[in-house]
Coordinates of C-alpha atoms in Angstrom, one line a residue:
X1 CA -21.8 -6.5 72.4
X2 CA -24.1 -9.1 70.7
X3 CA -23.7 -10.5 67.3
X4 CA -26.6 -7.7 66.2
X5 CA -25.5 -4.7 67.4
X6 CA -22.0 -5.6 65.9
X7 CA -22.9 -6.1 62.5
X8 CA -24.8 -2.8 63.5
X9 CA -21.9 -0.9 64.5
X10 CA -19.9 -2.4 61.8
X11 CA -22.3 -1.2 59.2
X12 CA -23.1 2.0 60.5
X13 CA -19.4 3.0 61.0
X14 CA -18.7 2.3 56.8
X15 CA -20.8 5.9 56.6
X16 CA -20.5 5.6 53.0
X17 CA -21.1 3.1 50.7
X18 CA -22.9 2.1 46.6
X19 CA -25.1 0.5 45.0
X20 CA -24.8 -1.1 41.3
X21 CA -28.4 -1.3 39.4
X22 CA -27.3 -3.8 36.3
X23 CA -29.0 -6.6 34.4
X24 CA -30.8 -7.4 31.3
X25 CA -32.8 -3.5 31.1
X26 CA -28.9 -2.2 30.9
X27 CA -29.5 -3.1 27.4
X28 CA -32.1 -0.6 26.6
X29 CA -30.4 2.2 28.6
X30 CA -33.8 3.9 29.9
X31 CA -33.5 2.8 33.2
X32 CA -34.7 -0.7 35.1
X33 CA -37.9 0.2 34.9
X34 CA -38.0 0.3 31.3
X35 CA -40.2 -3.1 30.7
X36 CA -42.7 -2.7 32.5
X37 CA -43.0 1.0 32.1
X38 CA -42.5 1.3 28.3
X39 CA -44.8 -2.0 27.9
X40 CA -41.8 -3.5 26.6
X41 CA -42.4 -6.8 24.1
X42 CA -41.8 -9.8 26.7
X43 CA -40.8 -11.9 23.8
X44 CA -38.6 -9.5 22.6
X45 CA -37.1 -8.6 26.2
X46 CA -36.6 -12.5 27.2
X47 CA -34.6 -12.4 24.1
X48 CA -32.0 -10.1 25.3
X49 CA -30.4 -12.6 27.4
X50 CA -28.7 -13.2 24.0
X51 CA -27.0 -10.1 23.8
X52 CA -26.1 -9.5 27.6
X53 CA -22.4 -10.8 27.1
X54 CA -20.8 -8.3 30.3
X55 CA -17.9 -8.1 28.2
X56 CA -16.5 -4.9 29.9
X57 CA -17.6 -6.0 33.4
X58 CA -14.7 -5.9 35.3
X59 CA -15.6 -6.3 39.2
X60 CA -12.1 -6.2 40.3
X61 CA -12.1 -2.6 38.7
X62 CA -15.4 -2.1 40.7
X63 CA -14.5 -2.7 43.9
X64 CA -11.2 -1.0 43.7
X65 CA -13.2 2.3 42.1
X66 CA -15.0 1.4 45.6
X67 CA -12.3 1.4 48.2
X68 CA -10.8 4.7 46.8
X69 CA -14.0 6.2 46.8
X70 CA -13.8 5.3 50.3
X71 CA -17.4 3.4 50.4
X72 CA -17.6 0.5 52.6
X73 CA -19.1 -1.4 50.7
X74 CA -21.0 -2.6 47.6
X75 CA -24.7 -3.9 46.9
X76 CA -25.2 -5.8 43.8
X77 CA -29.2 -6.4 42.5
X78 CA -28.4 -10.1 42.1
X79 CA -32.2 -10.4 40.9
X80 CA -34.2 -7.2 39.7
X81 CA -38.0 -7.2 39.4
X82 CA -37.4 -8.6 35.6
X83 CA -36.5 -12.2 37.9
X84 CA -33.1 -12.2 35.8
X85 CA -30.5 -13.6 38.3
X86 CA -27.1 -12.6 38.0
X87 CA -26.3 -15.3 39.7
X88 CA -26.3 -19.4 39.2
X89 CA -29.7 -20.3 39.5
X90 CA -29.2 -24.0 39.9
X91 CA -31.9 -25.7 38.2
X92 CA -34.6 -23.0 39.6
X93 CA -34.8 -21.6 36.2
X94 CA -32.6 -20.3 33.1
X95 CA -33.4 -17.5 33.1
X96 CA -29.8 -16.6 34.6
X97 CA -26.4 -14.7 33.7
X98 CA -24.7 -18.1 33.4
X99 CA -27.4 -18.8 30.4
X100 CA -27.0 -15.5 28.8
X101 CA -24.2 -14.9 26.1
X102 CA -21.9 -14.1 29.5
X103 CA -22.0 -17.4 30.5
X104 CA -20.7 -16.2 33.8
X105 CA -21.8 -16.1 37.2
X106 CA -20.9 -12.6 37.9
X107 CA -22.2 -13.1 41.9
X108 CA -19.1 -15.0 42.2
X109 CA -17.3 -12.8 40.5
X110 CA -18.1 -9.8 42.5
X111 CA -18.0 -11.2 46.0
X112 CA -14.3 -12.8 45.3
X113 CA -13.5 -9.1 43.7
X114 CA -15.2 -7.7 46.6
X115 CA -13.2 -9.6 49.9
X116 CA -10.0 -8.8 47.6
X117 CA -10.5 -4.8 48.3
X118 CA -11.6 -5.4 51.7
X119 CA -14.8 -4.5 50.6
X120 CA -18.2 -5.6 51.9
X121 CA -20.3 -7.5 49.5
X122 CA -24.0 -7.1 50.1
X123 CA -26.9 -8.6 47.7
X124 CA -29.9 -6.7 46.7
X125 CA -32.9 -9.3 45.8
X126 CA -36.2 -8.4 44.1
X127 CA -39.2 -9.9 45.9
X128 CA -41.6 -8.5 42.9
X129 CA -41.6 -10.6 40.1
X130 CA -42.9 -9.4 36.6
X131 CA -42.3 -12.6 34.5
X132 CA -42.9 -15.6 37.6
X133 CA -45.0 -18.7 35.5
X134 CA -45.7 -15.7 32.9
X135 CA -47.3 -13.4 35.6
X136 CA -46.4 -11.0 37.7
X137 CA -46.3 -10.9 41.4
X138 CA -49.3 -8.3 41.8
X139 CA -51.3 -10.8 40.1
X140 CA -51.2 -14.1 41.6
X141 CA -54.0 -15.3 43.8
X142 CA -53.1 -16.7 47.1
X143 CA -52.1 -20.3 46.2
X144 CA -50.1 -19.0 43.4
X145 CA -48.3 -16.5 46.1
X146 CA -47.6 -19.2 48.4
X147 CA -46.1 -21.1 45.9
X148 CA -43.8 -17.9 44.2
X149 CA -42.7 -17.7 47.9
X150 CA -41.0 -21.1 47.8
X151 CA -39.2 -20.1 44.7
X152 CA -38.2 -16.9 46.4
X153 CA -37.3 -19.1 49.3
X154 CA -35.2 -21.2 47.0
X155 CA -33.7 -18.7 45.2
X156 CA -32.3 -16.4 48.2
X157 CA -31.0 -19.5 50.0
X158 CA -28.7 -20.3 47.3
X159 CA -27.4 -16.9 47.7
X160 CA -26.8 -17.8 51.3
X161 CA -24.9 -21.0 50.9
X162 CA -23.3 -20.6 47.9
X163 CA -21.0 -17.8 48.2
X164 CA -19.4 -17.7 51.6
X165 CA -19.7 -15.6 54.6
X166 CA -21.9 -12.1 53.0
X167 CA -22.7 -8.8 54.7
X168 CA -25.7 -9.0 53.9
X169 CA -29.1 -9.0 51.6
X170 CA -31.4 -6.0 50.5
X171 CA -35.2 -7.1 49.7
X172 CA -37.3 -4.8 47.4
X173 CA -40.8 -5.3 46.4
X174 CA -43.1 -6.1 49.2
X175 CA -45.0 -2.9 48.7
X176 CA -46.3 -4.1 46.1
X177 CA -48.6 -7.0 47.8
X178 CA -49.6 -5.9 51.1
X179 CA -52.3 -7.4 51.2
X180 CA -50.4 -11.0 51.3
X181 CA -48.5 -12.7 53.6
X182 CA -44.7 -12.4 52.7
X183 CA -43.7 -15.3 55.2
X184 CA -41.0 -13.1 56.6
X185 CA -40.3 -15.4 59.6
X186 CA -39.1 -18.4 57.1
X187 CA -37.3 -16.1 54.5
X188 CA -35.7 -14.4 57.7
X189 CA -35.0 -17.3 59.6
X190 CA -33.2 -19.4 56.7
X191 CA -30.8 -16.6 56.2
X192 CA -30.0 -16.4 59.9
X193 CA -29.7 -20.2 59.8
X194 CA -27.1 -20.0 56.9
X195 CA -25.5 -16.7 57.1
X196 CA -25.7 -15.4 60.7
X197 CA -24.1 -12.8 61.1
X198 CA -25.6 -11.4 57.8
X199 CA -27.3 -8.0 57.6
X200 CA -31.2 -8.2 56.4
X201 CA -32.6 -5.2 55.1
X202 CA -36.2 -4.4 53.6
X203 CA -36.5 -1.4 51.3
X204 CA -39.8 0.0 52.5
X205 CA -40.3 2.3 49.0
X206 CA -40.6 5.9 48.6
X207 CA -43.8 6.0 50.4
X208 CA -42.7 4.6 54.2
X209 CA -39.5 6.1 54.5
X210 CA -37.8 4.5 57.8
X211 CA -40.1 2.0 58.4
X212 CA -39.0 -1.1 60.7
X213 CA -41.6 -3.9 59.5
X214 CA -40.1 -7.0 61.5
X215 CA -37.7 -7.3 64.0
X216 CA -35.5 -9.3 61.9
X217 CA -34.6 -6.1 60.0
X218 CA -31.0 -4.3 61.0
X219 CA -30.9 -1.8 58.9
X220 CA -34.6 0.6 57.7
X221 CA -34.6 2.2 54.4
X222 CA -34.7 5.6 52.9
X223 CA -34.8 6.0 49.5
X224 CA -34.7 9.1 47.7
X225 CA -35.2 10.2 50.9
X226 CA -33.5 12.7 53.5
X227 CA -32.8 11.1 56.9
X228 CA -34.9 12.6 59.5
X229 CA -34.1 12.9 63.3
X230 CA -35.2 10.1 65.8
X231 CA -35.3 10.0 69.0
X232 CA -31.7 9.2 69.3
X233 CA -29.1 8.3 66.4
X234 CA -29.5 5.8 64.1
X235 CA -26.7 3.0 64.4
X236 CA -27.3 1.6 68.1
X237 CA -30.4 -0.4 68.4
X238 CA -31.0 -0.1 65.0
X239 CA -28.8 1.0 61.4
X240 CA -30.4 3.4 58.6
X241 CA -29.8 3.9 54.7
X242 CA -30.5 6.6 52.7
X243 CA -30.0 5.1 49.0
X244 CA -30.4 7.4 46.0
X245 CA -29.7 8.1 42.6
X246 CA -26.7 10.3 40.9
X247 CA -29.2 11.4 38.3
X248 CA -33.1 10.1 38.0
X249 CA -32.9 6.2 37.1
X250 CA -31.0 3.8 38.9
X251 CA -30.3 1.6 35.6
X252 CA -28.4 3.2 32.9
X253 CA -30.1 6.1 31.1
X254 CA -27.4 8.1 28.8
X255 CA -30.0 10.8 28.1
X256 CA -30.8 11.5 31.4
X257 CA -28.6 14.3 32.1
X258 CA -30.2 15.4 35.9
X259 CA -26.7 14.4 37.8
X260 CA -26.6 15.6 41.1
X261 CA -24.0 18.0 41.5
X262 CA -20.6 17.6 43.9
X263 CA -22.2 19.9 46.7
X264 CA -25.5 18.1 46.8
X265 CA -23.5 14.9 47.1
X266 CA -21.1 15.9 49.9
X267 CA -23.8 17.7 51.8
X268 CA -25.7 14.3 51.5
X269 CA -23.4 12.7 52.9
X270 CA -22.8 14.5 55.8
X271 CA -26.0 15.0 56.5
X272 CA -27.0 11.4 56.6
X273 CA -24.3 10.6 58.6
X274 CA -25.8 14.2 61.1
X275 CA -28.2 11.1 61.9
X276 CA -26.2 8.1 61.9
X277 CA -27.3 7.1 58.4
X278 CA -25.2 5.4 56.0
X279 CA -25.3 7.0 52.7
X280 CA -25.6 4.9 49.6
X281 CA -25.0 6.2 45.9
X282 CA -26.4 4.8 43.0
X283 CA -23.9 3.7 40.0
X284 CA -26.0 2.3 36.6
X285 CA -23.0 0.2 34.7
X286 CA -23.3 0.4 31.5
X287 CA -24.8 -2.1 28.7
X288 CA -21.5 -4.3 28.9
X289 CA -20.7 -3.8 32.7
X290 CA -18.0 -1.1 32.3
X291 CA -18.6 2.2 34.8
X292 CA -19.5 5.1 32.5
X293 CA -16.3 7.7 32.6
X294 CA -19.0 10.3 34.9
X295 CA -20.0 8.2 37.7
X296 CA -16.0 7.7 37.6
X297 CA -15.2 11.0 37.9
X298 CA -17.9 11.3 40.7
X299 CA -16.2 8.5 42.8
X300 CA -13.0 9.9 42.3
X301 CA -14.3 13.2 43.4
X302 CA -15.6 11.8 46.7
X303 CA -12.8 10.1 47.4
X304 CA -10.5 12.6 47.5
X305 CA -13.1 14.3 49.8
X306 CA -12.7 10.9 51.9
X307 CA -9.1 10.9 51.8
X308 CA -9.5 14.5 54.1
X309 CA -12.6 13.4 55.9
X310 CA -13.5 10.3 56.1
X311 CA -12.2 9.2 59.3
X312 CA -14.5 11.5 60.6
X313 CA -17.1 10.4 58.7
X314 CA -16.9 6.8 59.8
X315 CA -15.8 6.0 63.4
X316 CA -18.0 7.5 66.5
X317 CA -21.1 8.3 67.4
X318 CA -23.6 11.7 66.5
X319 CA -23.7 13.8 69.9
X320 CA -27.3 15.9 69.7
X321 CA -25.9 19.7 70.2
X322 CA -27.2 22.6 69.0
X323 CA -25.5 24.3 66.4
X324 CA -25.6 27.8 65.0
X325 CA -24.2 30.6 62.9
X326 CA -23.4 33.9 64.5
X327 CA -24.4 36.9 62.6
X328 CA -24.8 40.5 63.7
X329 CA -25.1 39.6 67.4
X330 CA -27.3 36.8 66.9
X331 CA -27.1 33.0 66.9
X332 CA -29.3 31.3 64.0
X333 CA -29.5 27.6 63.7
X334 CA -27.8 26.1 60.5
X335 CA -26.8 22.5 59.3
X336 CA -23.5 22.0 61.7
X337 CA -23.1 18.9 64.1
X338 CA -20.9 17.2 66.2
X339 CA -19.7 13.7 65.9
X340 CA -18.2 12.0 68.9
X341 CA -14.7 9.9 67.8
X342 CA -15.1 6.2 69.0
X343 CA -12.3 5.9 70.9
X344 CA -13.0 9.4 72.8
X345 CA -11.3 12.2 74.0
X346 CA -12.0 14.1 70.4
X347 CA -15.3 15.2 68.7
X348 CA -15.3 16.6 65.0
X349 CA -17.3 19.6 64.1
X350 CA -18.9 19.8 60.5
X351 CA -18.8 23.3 58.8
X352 CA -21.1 23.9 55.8
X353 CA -21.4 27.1 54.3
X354 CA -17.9 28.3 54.8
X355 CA -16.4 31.1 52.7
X356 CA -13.6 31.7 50.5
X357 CA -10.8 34.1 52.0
X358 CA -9.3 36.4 49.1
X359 CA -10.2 39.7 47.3
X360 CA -13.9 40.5 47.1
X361 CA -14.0 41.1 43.6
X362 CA -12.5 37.5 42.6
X363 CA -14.0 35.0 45.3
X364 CA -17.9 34.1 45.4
X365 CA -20.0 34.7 48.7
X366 CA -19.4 34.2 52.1
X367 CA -15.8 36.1 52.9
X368 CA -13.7 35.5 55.3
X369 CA -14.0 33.7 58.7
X370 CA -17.6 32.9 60.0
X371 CA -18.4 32.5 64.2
X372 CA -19.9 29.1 64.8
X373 CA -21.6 27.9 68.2
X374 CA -22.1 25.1 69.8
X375 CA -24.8 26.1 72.5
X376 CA -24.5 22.6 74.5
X377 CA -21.5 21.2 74.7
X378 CA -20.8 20.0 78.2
X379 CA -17.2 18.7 77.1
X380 CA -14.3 20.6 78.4
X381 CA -12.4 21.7 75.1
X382 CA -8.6 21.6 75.1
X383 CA -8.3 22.8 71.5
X384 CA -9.4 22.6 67.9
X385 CA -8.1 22.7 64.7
X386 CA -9.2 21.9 60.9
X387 CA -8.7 17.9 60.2
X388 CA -6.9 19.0 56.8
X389 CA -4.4 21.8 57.6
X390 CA -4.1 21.1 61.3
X391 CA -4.9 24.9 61.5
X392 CA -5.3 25.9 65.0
X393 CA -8.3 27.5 65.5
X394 CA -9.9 30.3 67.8
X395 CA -12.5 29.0 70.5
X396 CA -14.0 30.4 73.8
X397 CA -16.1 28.6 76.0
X398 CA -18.7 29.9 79.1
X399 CA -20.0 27.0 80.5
X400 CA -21.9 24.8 77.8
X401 CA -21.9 27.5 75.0
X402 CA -18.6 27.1 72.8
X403 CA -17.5 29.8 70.1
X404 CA -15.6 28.6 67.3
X405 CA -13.8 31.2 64.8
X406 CA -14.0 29.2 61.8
X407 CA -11.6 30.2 59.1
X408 CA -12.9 30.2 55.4
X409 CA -11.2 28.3 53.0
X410 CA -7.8 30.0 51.5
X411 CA -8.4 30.8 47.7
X412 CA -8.3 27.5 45.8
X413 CA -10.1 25.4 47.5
X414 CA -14.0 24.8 48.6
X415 CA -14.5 21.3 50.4
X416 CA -18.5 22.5 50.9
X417 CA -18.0 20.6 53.9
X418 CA -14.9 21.0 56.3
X419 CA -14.4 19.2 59.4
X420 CA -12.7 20.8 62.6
X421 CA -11.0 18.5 65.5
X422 CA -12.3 19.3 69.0
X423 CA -9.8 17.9 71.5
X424 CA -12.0 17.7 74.9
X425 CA -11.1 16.2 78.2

């Protein structure tokens, strides 16, 4: 295996990971869009570099609210489209976190907070700038582009030398100039220069979904997005992302109240990883840098989900069988799959839509046990059993089709998503 398809592999196999949207438009808690979008004073937001003091930012608290979650890793926007680094600029500017009222780099901090938990660090960096030489990016003629781009240049290679070995760096903004040049050959080949065995990533927007734009790129982008099939699973020749918000903003926004709910998070989840996708959530710190007590709850939530699953989630392959429901006599396709364990001689089934067993008039929905089939599965199947309660379970096989009796869940519990063992030979 070469050095690409093992930081590949390694990424694709984490399954789960966040992202942390934090910087200068945490302030104003309406998301980090909120300058450009509520024509914010620039005078007046320049001058809020005096009040960003990250008192409560505790990255050591981060990262461990990480591992228990059980994400993989952590991507930090080091530079938004604002151009306020939360890291040491070096000269390049002042407009950094160790000139605000912080007077901290808080890159350092997170990457040493980061290898401490055994977590990945990974730096997101905005290549749309809105305050550059008092312009922004969308408005520079071709000279003035080339010259952003050595800035740009400058600033992501300090990221690369600066911090130690990194898993990698997330661009964002190059939708917004397509008609320029973005270089990517120079950008691309510094950071393999410096950190090779870093992953480089390209957020492609909400318009080009998937995208692969250079073949520098290891992992395409979906954001917002559901994963959609390939022709063969994501996490071989080439790793996938879905990255999305918990509620509508990826910066803070207290009076957004659209949070996705525990079942569209789980489902999520497994449904990326139904592709090989890694799933990415979305965490807005608040104003100081502390983690608002909600997207705490949601991380606790989803790790103890992780704690059941998440073996199964991580480690293995997707294996492309048909999956369906029996009802009545008939087979109708649903949102099951098959993962394949990496060391073999095992597969795991997801289950969604299970029932609760226990008196009709009490428990909601589905009852009871539902029939699930796997319509081509050439493995020979030994046994199977939940990955939770090491309940045996009911199977018969005729050739490729396989039958699985799949209990419902006893009164108490509802994991939306429950994963069943298939031993094969």
């Amino acid at each position: 295996m070469n050095n690409r398809q093992e930081r590949i592999k390694t990424f694709s196999n984490f399954g789960f990971g966040l992202v942390l949207h934090w910087g200068l438009y945490s302030l104003l808690e309406r998301g980090e869009w909120v300058q450009h979008n509520h024509k914010y004073d620039t005078a007046a937001y320049k001058n809020l570099i005096n009040d960003f003091t990250a008192s409560e930012f505790n990255a050591a608290q981060i990262a461990a609210l990480a591992r228990k979650s059980g994400a993989g890793f952590i991507i930090l926007t080091t530079r938004h489209h604002d151009g306020f680094s939360l890291y040491d600029t070096r000269g390049l500017n002042e407009w950094d976190a160790p000139h605000s009222a912080a007077r901290r780099d808080l890159v350092a901090e997170f990457v040493e907070a980061c290898r401490n938990e055994g977590i990945m660090p990974i730096f997101y960096h905005t290549t749309l700038d809105w305050h550059w030489r008092g312009k922004t990016t969308w408005d520079l003629d071709e000279a003035e582009f080339k010259d952003y781009l050595d800035y740009l240049l400058s600033s992501v290679e300090i990221l690369c030398t600066q911090y130690g070995p990194i898993g990698g760096l997330v661009f964002d903004g190059n939708w917004s100039r397509p008609d320029m040049n973005w270089n990517y050959d120079r950008l691309y080949g510094m950071i393999r220069k410096h950190q090779p065995h870093a992953l480089i990533m390209d957020n492609t927007g909400l318009e080009r979904p998937g995208v692969l734009e250079h073949p520098e790129i290891d992992v395409v982008t979906f954001e917002q997005h559901a994963v959609t099939a390939s022709d063969k699973p994501y996490g071989e020749d080439i790793a996938a992302m879905r990255w999305l918000t918990l509620n509508d903003h990826w910066g803070v926004a207290p009076h957004d109240f659209n949070y996705k709910s525990g079942r569209e998070i789980l489902e999520g989840l497994t449904r990326s990883r139904r592709y090989g996708a890694v799933y990415t959530l979305n965490l807005g710190p608040l104003p100081n840098g502390g983690i608002d007590e909600l997207d705490r709850a949601v991380l606790a939530r989803i790790g103890r989900w992780m704690d059941l699953y998440g073996e199964a989630v991580k480690e293995g392959r997707v294996e492309m069988y048909q999956c369906e429901t029996v009802q009545e006599n008939r087979a109708v396709p649903n949102s099951d799959f098959v993962r394949s364990a990496g060391n073999g001689g095992k597969g795991y089934l997801f289950c969604h839509n299970l029932g609760i067993r226990g008196q009709e008039n009490v428990t909601w929905g589905q009852q009871g046990s539902s029939l699930r089939r796997i319509s081509s599965c050439p493995k020979k199947i030994r046994s199977i059993y939940w990955m939770d309660t090491k309940e045996e379970l009911e199977f018969k096989q005729e050739g490729t089709s396989l039958t699985v009796n799949c209990s419902g869940f006893s009164y108490g519990e509802n994991h939306v998503v429950r994963v069943a063992v298939l031993v094969w030979d």
